[in-house]
XYZ file of C-alpha atoms in Angstrom:
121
model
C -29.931 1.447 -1.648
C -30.476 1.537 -5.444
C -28.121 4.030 -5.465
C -25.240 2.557 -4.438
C -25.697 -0.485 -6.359
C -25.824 1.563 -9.711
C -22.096 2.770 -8.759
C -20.815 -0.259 -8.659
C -21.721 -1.556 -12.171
C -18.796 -2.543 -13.831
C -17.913 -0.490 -17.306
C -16.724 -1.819 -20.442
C -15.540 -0.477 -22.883
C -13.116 -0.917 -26.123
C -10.237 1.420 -27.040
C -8.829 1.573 -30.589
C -5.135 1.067 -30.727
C -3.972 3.511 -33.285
C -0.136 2.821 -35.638
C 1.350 5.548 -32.799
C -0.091 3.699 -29.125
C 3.196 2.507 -27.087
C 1.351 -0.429 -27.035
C 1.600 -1.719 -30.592
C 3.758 -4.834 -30.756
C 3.842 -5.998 -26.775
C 1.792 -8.308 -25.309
C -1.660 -8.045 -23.280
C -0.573 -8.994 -20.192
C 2.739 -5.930 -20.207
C 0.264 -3.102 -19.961
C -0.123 -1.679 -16.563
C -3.467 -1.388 -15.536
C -5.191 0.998 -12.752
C -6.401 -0.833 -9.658
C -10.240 -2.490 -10.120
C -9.357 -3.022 -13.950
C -8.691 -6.265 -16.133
C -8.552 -7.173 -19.880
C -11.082 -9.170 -21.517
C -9.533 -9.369 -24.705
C -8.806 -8.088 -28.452
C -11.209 -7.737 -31.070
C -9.246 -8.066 -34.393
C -10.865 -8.756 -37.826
C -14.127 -9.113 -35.942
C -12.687 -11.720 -34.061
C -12.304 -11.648 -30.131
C -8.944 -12.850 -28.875
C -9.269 -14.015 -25.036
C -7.032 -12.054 -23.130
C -5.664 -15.266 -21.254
C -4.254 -16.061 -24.875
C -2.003 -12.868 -24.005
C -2.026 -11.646 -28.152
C 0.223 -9.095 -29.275
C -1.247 -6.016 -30.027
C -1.034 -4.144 -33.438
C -2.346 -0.889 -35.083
C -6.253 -1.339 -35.424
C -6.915 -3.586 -32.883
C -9.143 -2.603 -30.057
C -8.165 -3.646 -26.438
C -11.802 -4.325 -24.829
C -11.126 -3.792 -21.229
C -13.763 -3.440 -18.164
C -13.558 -1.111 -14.748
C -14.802 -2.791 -12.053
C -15.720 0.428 -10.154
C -17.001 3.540 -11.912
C -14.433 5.821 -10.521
C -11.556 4.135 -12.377
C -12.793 4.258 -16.070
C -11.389 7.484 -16.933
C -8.098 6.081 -15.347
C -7.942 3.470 -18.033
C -9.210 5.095 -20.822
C -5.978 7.195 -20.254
C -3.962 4.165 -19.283
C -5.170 2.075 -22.773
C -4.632 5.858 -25.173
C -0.677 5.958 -24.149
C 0.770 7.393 -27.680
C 4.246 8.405 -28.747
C 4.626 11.907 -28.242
C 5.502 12.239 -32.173
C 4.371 9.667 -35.110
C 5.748 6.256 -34.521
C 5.659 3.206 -36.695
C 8.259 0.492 -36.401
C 8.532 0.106 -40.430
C 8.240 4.125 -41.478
C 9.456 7.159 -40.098
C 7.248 10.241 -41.267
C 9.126 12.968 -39.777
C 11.538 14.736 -42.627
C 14.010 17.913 -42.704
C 12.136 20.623 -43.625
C 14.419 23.280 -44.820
C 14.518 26.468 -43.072
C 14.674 30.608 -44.996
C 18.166 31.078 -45.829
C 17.913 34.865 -44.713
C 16.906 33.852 -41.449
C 20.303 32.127 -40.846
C 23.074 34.336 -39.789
C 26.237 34.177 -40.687
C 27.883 32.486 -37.523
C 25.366 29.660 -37.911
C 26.010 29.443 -41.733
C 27.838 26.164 -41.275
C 25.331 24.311 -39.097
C 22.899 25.180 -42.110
C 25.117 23.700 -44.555
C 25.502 20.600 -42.418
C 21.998 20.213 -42.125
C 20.910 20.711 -45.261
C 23.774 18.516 -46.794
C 22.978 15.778 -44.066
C 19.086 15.622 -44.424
C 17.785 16.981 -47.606
């Protein structure tokens, strides 16, 4: 009997929302979660922001979250980590041309090099 009670102890847990998370600038309350899972809040600047406040989320905050069943912690933990596929920030973009060996372009493809390298360099 002890058994069963231990697996159904809730979890919680916190997950850092780095500059890249698809997260960063939506509400709380947009994010999708797995069954047996609700927000308790933010924690930003050491303070906690109640999750029926429905914040925005930035870069550095960490969404504290708890699983109600065991079983469904590693589906939020993937759920709350949702990045861009490439860097991401709203303000910057870090991605730049990066020019390619001149040798290695032949000569049919000469003028898509030229374009490129005139258009992003």
């Amino acid at each position: 009997m002890l058994k069963n009670k231990r697996a159904l102890e809730p979890s919680l847990f916190g997950v850092l929302i780095q500059a890249n998370s698809i997260y960063c600038g939506i509400h709380l309350t947009e994010i999708q979660l797995p069954d047996k899972c609700a927000f308790l809040g933010i924690l930003r600047e050491n303070q906690v922001i109640s999750a029926t406040d429905n914040p925005i989320i930035f870069a550095g905050d960490y969404i504290l979250a708890i699983a109600t069943h065991p079983m469904m912690v590693p589906a939020l933990k993937v759920t709350l980590k949702k990045i861009h596929s490439l860097y991401y920030s709203v303000n910057s973009c870090l991605l730049e041309a990066r020019p390619i060996d001149c040798q290695s372009v032949s000569s049919e493809n000469s003028d898509v090099f030229t374009n490129f390298t005139s258009r992003y360099s």
